[in-house]
mmCIF file of C-alpha atoms (C1' of nucleotides) in Angstrom:
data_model
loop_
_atom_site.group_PDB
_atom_site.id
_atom_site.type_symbol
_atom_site.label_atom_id
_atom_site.label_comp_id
_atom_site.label_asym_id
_atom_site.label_seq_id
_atom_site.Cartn_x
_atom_site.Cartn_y
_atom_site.Cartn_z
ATOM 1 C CA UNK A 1 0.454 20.252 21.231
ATOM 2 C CA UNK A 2 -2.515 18.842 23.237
ATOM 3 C CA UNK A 3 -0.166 16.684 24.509
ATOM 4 C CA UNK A 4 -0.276 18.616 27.957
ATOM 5 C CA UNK A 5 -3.260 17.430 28.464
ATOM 6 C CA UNK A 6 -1.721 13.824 29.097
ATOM 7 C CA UNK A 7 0.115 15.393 32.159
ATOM 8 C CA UNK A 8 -0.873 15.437 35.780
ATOM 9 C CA UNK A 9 -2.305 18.999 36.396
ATOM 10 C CA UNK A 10 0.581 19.500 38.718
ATOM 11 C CA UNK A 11 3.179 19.494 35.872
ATOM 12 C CA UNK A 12 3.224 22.976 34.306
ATOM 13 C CA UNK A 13 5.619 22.688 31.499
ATOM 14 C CA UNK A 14 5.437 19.767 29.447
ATOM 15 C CA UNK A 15 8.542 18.257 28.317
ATOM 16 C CA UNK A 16 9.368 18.697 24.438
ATOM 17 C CA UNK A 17 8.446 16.188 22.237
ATOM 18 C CA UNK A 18 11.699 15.116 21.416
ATOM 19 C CA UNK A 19 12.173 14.084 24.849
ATOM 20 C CA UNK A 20 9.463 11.904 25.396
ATOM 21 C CA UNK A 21 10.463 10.259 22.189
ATOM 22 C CA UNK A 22 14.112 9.457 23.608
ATOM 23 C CA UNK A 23 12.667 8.192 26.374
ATOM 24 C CA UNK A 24 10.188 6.052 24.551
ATOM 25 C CA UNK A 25 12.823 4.761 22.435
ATOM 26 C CA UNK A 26 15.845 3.923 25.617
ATOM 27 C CA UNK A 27 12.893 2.542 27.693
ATOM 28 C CA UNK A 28 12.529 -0.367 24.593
ATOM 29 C CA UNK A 29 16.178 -0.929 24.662
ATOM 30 C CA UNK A 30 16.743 1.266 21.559
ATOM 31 C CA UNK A 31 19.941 3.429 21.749
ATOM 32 C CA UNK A 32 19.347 7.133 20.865
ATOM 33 C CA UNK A 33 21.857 8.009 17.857
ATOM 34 C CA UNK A 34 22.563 11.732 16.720
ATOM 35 C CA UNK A 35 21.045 10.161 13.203
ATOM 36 C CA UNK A 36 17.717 8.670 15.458
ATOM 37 C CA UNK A 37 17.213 12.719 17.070
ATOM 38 C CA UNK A 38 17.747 14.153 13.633
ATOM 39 C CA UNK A 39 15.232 12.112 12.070
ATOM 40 C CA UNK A 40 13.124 12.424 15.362
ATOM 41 C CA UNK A 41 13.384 16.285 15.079
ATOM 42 C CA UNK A 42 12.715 16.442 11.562
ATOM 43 C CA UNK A 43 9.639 14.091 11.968
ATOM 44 C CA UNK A 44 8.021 16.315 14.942
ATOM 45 C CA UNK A 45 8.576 19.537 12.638
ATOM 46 C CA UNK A 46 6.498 17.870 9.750
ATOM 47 C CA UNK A 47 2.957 18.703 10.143
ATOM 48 C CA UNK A 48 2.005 17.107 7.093
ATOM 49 C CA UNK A 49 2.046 13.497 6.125
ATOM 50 C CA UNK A 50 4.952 12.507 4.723
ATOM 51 C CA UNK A 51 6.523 9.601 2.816
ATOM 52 C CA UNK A 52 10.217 8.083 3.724
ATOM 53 C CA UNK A 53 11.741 9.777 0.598
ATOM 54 C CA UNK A 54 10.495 13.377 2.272
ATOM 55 C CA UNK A 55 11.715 12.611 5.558
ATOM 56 C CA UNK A 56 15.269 11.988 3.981
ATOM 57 C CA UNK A 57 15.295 14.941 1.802
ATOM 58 C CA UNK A 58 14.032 17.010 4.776
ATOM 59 C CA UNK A 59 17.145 15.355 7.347
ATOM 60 C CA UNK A 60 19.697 15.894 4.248
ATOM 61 C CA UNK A 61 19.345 20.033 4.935
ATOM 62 C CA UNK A 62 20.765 19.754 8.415
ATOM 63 C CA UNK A 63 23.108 16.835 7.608
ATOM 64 C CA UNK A 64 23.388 15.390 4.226
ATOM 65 C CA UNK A 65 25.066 12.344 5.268
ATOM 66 C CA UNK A 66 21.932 10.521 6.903
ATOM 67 C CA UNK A 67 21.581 7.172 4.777
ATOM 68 C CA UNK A 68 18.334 6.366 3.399
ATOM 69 C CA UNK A 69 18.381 3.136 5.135
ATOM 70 C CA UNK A 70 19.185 4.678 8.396
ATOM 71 C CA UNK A 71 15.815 6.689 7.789
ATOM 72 C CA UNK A 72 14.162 3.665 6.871
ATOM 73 C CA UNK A 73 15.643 1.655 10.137
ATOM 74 C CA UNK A 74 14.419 4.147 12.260
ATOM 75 C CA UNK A 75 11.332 4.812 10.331
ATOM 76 C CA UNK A 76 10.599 0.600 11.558
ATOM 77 C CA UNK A 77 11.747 1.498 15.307
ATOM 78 C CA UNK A 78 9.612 4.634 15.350
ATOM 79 C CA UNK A 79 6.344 2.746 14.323
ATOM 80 C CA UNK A 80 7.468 -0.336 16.530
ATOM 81 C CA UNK A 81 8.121 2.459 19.264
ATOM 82 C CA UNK A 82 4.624 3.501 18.510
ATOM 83 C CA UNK A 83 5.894 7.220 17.891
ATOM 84 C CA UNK A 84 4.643 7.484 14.069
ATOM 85 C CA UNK A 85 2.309 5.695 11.984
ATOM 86 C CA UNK A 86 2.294 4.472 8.735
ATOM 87 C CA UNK A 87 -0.688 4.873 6.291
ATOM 88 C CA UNK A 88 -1.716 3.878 3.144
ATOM 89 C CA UNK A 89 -2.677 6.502 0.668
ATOM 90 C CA UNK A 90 -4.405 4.068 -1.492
ATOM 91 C CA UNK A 91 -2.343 4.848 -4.632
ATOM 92 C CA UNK A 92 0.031 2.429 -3.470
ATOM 93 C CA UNK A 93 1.952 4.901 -1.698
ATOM 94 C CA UNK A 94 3.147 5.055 2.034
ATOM 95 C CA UNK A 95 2.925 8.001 4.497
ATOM 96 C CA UNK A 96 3.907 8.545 7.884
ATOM 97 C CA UNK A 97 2.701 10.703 10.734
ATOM 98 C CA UNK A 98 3.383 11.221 14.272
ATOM 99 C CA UNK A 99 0.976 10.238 16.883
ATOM 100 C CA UNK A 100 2.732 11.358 19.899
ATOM 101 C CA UNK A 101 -0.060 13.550 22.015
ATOM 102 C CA UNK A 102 -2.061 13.077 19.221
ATOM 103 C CA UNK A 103 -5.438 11.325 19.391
ATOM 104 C CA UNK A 104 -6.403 8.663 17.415
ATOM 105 C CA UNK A 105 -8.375 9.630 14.319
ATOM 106 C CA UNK A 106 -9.094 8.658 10.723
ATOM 107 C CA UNK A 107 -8.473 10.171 7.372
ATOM 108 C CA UNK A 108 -10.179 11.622 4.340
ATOM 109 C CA UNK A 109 -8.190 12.115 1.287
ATOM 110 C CA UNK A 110 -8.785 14.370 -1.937
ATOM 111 C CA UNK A 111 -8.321 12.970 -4.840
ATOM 112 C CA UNK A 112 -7.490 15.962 -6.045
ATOM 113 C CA UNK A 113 -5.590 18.445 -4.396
ATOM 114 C CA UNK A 114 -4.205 15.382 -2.518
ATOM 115 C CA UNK A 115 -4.619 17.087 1.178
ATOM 116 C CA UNK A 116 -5.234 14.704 4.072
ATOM 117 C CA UNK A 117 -8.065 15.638 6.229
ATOM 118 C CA UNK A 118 -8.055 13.918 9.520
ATOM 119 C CA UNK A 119 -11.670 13.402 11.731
ATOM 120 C CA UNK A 120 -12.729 11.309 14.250
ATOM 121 C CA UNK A 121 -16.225 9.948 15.389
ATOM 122 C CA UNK A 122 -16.498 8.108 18.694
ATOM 123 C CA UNK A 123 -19.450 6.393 17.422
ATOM 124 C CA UNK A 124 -17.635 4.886 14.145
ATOM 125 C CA UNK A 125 -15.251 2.901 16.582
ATOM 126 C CA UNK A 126 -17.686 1.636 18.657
ATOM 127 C CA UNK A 127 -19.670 -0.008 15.486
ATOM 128 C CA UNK A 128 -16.338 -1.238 14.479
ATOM 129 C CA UNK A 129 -15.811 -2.832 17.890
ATOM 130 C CA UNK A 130 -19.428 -3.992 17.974
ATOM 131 C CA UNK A 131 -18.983 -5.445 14.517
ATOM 132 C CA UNK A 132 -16.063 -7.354 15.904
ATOM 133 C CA UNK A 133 -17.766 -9.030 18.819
ATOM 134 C CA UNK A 134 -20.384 -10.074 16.651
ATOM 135 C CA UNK A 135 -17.725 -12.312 14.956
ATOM 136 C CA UNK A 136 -15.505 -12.929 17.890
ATOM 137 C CA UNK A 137 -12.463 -10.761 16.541
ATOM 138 C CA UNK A 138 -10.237 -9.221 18.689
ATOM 139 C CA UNK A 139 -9.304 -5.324 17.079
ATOM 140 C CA UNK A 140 -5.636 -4.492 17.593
ATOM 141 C CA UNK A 141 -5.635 -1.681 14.749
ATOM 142 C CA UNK A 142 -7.638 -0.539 12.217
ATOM 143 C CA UNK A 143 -7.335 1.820 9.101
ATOM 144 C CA UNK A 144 -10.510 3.956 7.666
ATOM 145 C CA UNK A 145 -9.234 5.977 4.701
ATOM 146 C CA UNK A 146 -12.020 8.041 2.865
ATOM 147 C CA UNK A 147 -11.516 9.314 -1.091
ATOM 148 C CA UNK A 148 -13.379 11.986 -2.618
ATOM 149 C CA UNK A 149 -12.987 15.211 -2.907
ATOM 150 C CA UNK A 150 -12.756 18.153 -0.717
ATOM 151 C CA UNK A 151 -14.202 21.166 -0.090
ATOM 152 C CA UNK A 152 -11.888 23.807 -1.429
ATOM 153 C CA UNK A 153 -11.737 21.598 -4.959
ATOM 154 C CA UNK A 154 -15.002 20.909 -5.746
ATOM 155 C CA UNK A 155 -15.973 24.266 -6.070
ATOM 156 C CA UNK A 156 -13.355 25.934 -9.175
ATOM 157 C CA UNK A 157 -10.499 24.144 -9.062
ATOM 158 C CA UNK A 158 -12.478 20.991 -9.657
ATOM 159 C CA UNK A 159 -10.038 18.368 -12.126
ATOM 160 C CA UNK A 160 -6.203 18.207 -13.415
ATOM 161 C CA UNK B 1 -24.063 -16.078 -6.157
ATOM 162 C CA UNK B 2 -26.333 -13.161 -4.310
ATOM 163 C CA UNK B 3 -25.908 -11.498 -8.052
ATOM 164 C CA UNK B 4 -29.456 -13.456 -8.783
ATOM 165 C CA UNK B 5 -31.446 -11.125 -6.420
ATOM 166 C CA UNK B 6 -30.296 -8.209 -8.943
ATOM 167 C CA UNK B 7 -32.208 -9.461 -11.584
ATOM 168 C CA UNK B 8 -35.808 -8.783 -12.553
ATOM 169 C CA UNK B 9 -38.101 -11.727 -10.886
ATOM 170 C CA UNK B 10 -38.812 -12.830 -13.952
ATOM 171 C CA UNK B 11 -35.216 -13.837 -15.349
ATOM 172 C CA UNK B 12 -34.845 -17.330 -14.146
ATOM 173 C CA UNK B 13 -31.269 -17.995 -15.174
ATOM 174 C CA UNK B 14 -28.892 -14.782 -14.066
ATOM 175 C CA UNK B 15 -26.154 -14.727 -16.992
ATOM 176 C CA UNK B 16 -22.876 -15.913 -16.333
ATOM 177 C CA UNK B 17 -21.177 -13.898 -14.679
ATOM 178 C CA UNK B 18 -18.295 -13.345 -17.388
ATOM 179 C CA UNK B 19 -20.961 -12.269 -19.575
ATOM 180 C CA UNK B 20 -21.437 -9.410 -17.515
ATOM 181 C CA UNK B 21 -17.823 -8.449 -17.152
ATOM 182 C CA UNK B 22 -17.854 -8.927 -21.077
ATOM 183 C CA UNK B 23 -20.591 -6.141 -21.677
ATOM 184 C CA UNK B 24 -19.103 -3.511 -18.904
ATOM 185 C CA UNK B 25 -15.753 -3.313 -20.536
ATOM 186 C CA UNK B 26 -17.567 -3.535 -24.276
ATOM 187 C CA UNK B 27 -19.898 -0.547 -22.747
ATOM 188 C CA UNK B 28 -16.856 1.267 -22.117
ATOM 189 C CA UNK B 29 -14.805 0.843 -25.531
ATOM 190 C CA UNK B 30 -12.849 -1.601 -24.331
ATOM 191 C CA UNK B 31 -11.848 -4.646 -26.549
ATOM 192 C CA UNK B 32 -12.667 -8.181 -25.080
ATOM 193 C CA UNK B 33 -9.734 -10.437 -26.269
ATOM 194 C CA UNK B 34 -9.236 -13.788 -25.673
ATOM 195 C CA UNK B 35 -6.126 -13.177 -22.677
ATOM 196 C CA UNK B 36 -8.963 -10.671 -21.243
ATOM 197 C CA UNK B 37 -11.457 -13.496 -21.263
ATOM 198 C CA UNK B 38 -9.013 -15.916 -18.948
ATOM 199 C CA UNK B 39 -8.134 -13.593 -16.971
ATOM 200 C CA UNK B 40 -11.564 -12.438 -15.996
ATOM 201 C CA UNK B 41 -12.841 -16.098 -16.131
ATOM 202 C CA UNK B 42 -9.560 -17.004 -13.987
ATOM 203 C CA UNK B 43 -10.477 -14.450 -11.523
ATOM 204 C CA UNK B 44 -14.240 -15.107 -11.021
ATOM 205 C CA UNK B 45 -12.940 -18.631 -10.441
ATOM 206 C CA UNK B 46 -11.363 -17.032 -7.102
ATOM 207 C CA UNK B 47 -13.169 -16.906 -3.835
ATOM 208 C CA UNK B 48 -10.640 -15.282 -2.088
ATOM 209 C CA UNK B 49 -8.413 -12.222 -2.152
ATOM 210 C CA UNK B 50 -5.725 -12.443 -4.720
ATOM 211 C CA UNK B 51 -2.745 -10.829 -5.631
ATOM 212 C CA UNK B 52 -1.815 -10.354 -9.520
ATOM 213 C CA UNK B 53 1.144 -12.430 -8.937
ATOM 214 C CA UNK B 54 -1.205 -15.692 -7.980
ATOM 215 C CA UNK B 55 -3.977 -14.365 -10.636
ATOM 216 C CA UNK B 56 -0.930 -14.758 -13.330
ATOM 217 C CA UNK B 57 0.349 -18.268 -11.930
ATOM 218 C CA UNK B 58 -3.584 -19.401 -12.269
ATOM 219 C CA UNK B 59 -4.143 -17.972 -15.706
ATOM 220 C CA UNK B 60 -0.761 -19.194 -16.688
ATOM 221 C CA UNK B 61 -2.082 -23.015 -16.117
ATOM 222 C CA UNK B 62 -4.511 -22.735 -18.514
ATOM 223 C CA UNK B 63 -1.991 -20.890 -20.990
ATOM 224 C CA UNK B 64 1.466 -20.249 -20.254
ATOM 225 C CA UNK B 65 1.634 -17.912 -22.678
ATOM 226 C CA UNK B 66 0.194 -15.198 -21.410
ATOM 227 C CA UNK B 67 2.199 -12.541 -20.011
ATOM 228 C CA UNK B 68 3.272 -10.344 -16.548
ATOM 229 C CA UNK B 69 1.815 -7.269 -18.024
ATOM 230 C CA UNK B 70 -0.818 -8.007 -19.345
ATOM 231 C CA UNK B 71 -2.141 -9.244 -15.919
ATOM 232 C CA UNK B 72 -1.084 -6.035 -14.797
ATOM 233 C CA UNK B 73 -2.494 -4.195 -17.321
ATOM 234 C CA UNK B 74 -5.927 -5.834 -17.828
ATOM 235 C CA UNK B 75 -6.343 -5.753 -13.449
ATOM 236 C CA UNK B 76 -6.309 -2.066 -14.116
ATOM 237 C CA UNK B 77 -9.020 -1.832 -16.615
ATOM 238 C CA UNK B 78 -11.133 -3.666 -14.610
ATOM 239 C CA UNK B 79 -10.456 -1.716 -11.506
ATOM 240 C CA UNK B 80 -11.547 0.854 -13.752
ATOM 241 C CA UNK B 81 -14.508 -0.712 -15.107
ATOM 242 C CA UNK B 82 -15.603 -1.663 -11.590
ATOM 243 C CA UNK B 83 -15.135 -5.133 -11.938
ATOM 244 C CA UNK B 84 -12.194 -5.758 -9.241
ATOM 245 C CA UNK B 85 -11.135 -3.822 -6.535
ATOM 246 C CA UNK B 86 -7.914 -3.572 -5.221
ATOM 247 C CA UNK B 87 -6.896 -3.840 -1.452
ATOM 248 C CA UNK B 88 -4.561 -2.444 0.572
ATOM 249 C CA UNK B 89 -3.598 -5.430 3.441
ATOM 250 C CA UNK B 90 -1.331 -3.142 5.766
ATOM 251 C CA UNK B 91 2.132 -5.390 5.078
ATOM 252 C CA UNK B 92 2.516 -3.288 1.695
ATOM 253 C CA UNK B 93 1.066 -5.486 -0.275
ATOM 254 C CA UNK B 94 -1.788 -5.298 -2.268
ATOM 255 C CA UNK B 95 -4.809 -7.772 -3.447
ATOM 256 C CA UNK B 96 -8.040 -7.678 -5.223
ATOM 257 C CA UNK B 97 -11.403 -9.147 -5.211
ATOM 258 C CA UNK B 98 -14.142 -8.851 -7.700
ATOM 259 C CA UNK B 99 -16.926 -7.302 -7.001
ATOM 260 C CA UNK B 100 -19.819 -8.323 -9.750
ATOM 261 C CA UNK B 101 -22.966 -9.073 -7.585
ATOM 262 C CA UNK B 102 -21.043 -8.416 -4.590
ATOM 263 C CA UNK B 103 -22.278 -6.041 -2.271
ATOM 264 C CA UNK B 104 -20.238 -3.197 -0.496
ATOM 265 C CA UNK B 105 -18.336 -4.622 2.870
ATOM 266 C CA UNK B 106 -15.119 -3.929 4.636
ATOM 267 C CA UNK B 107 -12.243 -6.190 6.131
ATOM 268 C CA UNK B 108 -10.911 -7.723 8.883
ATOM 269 C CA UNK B 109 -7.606 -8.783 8.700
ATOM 270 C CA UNK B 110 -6.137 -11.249 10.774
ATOM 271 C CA UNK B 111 -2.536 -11.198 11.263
ATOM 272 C CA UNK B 112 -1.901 -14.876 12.648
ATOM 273 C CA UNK B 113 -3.414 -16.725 9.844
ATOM 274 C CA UNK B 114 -3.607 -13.862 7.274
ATOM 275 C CA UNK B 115 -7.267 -14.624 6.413
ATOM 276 C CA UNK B 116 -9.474 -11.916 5.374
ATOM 277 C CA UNK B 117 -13.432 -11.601 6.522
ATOM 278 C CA UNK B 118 -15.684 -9.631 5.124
ATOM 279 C CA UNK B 119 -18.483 -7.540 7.284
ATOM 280 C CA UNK B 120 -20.833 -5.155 6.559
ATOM 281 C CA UNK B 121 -22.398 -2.283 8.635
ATOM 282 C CA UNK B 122 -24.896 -0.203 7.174
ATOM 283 C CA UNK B 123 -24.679 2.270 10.124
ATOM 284 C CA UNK B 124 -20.832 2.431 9.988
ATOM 285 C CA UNK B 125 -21.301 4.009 6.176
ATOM 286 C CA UNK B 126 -23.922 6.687 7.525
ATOM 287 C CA UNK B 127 -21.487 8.220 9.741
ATOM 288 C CA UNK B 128 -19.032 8.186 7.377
ATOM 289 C CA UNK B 129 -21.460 10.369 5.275
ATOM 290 C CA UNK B 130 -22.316 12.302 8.106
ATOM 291 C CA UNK B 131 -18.699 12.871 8.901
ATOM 292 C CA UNK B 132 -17.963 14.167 5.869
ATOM 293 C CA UNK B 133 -21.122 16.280 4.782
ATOM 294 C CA UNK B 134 -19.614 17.992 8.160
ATOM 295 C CA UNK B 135 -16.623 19.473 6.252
ATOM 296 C CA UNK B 136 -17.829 19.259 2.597
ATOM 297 C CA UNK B 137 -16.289 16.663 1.546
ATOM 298 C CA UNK B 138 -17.874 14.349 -0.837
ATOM 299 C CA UNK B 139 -17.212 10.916 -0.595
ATOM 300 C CA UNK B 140 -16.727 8.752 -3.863
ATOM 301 C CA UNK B 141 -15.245 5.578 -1.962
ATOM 302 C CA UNK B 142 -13.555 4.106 0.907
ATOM 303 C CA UNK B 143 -11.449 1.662 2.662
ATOM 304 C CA UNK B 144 -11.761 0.272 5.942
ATOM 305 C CA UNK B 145 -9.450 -2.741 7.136
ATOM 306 C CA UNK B 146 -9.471 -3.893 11.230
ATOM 307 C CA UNK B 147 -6.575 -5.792 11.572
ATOM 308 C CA UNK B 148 -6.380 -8.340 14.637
ATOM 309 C CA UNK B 149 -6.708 -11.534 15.359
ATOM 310 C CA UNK B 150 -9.606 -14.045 14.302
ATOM 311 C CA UNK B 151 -11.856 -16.054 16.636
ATOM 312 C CA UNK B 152 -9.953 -19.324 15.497
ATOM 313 C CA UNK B 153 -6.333 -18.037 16.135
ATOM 314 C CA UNK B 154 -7.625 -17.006 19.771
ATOM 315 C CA UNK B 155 -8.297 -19.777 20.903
ATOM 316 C CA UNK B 156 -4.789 -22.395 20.584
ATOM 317 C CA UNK B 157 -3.164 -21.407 17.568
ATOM 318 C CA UNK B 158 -2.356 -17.771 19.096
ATOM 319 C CA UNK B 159 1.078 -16.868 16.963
ATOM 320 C CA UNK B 160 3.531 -17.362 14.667
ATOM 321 C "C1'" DG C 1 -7.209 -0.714 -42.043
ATOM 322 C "C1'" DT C 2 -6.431 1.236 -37.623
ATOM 323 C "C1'" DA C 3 -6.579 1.808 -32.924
ATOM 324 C "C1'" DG C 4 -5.989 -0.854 -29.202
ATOM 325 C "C1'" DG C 5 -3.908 -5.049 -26.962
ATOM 326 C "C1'" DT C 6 -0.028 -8.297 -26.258
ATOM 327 C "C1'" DG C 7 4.610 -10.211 -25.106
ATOM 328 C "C1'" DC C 8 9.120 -9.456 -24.004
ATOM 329 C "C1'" DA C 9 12.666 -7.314 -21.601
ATOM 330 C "C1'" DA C 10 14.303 -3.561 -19.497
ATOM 331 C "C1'" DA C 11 13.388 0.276 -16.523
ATOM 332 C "C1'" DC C 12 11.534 1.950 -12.296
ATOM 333 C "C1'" DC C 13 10.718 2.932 -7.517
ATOM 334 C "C1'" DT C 14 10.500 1.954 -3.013
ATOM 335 C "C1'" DT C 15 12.194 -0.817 0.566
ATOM 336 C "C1'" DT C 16 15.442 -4.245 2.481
ATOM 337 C "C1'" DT C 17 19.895 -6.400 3.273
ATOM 338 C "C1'" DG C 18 25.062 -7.784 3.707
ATOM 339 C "C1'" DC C 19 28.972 -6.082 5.292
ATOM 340 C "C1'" DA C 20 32.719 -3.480 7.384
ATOM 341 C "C1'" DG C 21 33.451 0.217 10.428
ATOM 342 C "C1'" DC C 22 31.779 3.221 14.269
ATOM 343 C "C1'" DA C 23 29.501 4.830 18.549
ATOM 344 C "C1'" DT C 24 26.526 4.042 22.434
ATOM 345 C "C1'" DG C 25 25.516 2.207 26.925
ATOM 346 C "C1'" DC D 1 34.135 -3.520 24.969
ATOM 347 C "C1'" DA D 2 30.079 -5.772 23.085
ATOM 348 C "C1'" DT D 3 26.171 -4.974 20.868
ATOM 349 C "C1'" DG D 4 23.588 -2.196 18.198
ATOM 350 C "C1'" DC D 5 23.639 1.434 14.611
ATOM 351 C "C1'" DT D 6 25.297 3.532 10.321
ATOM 352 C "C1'" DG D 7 26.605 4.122 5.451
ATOM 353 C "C1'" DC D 8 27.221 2.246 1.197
ATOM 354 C "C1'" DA D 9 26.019 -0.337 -2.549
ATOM 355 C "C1'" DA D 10 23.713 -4.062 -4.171
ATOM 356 C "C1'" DA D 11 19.554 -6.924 -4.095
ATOM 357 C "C1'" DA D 12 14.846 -7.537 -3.927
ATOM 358 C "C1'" DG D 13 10.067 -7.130 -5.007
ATOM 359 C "C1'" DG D 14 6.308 -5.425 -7.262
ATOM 360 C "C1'" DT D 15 4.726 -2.603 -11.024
ATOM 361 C "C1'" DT D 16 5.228 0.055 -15.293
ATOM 362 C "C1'" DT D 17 6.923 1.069 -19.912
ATOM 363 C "C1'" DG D 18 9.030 1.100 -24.844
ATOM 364 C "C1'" DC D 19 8.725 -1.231 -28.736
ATOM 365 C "C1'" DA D 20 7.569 -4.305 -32.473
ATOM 366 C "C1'" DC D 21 4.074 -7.404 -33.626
ATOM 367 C "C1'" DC D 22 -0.667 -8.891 -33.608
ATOM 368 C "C1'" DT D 23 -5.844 -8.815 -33.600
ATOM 369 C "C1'" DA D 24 -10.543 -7.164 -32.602
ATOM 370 C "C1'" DC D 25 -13.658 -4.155 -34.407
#
DNA sequence: GTAGGTGCAAACCTTTTGCAGCATG
DNA sequence: CATGCTGCAAAAGGTTTGCACCTAC
């Protein structure tokens, strides 16, 4: 949704989501399956983080022949494509999200209602880039995950 | 090796280091058995960051005998003792370190020669606090990895 | 003596792969 | 019409578990 910022202020409608994703996709060489814009579609509608098996389970109500490697296949061109991103929830698990018109941003997640809370600080990457230079690494991607507890849980609904 | 600046001024020799492992997991009720003893020794012994698959092939060259799961099981305990932490490298896979007389850092990855440095930024932590004291959230611990590429594998040995 | 730890093997879970057939560009 | 994609089922890899036996406390 704040993707319309990206466009030139001439542009008044943005084009769906989905669309820029097909491009993104041809423009690699990538063909665009019915099985790559299901998956696409049912990745935009997810607002939450979601793991591979969800994403199948999710694509299975509109067509319950998608493959679970198919999802996984695409799951690889998507991230490759630069569409979603794959995180680590530090359980040993693997989540997805997609970062089309999104801005880059980190995440904080509760231990215990297991919510994802995403911020970003400006200042945070540049110490990260500074911390870099000092050591003459180049940054291509980084990963800042932060467990605790949130809000809502620490006060009543504390422990399970 | 910075362990010795923990101790009172007046301890010349620092204990071993085992020792110390010894009395966290006694503190807790755990039992120290003779399997727990190489595998802690076996994984003080290692500088770098290990998986439990190369912390059983080291333990298992002192005795052979010793067994998959309890490797597994006994990384746990001390992950829960706060002896080792585990780590998240991106690629899925997962590695530890120990952390006795180690002080709190983060990672860089690199991706051409899979080496891992260490780094430290006092001021990266405070906003990290601050960020989250913004929404309530309290913190209990964290994970940041910068993956890239190393000064080393700049300049020649680029890729792989 | 008893609770906790160990070894073995099998189970598990998530992800990847080989292959034959199909659809896209 | 060739290459890339899909579905299936099987393999792979890493981690956990059930169970009988053993040992630290």
């Amino acid at each position: 949704m704040p993707a319309a910022a990206q466009y030139p202020a001439a542009t008044v409608k943005p084009e769906p989501e989905q669309r820029i994703v097909e491009r993104h996709l041809r423009q690699r060489g990538f063909r665009w399956t019915s099985q790559r814009a299901l998956i696409v579609r049912t990745a935009l509608a997810t607002h939450d983080h979601f793991t591979a098996d969800q994403l199948l389970l999710r694509c299975r109500r509109s067509d319950p022949r998608v493959s679970r490697a198919t999802v996984y296949r695409t799951l690889t061109v998507l991230e490759q494509a630069g569409v979603v991103a794959g995180l680590e929830t530090g359980d040993g698990g693997r989540r997805f999200e997609h970062v089309i018109g999104h801005d880059h941003h980190d995440h904080m997640v509760c231990r215990v209602c297991e919510r994802i809370f995403e911020f970003c600080d400006q200042e945070l990457e540049r110490r990260q880039e500074a911390a870099a230079r000092r050591i003459g690494f180049r940054i291509e991607r980084h990963s800042l995950r932060i467990h605790g507890v949130c809000r809502a849980c620490q006060r009543g609904r504390q422990d399970g």
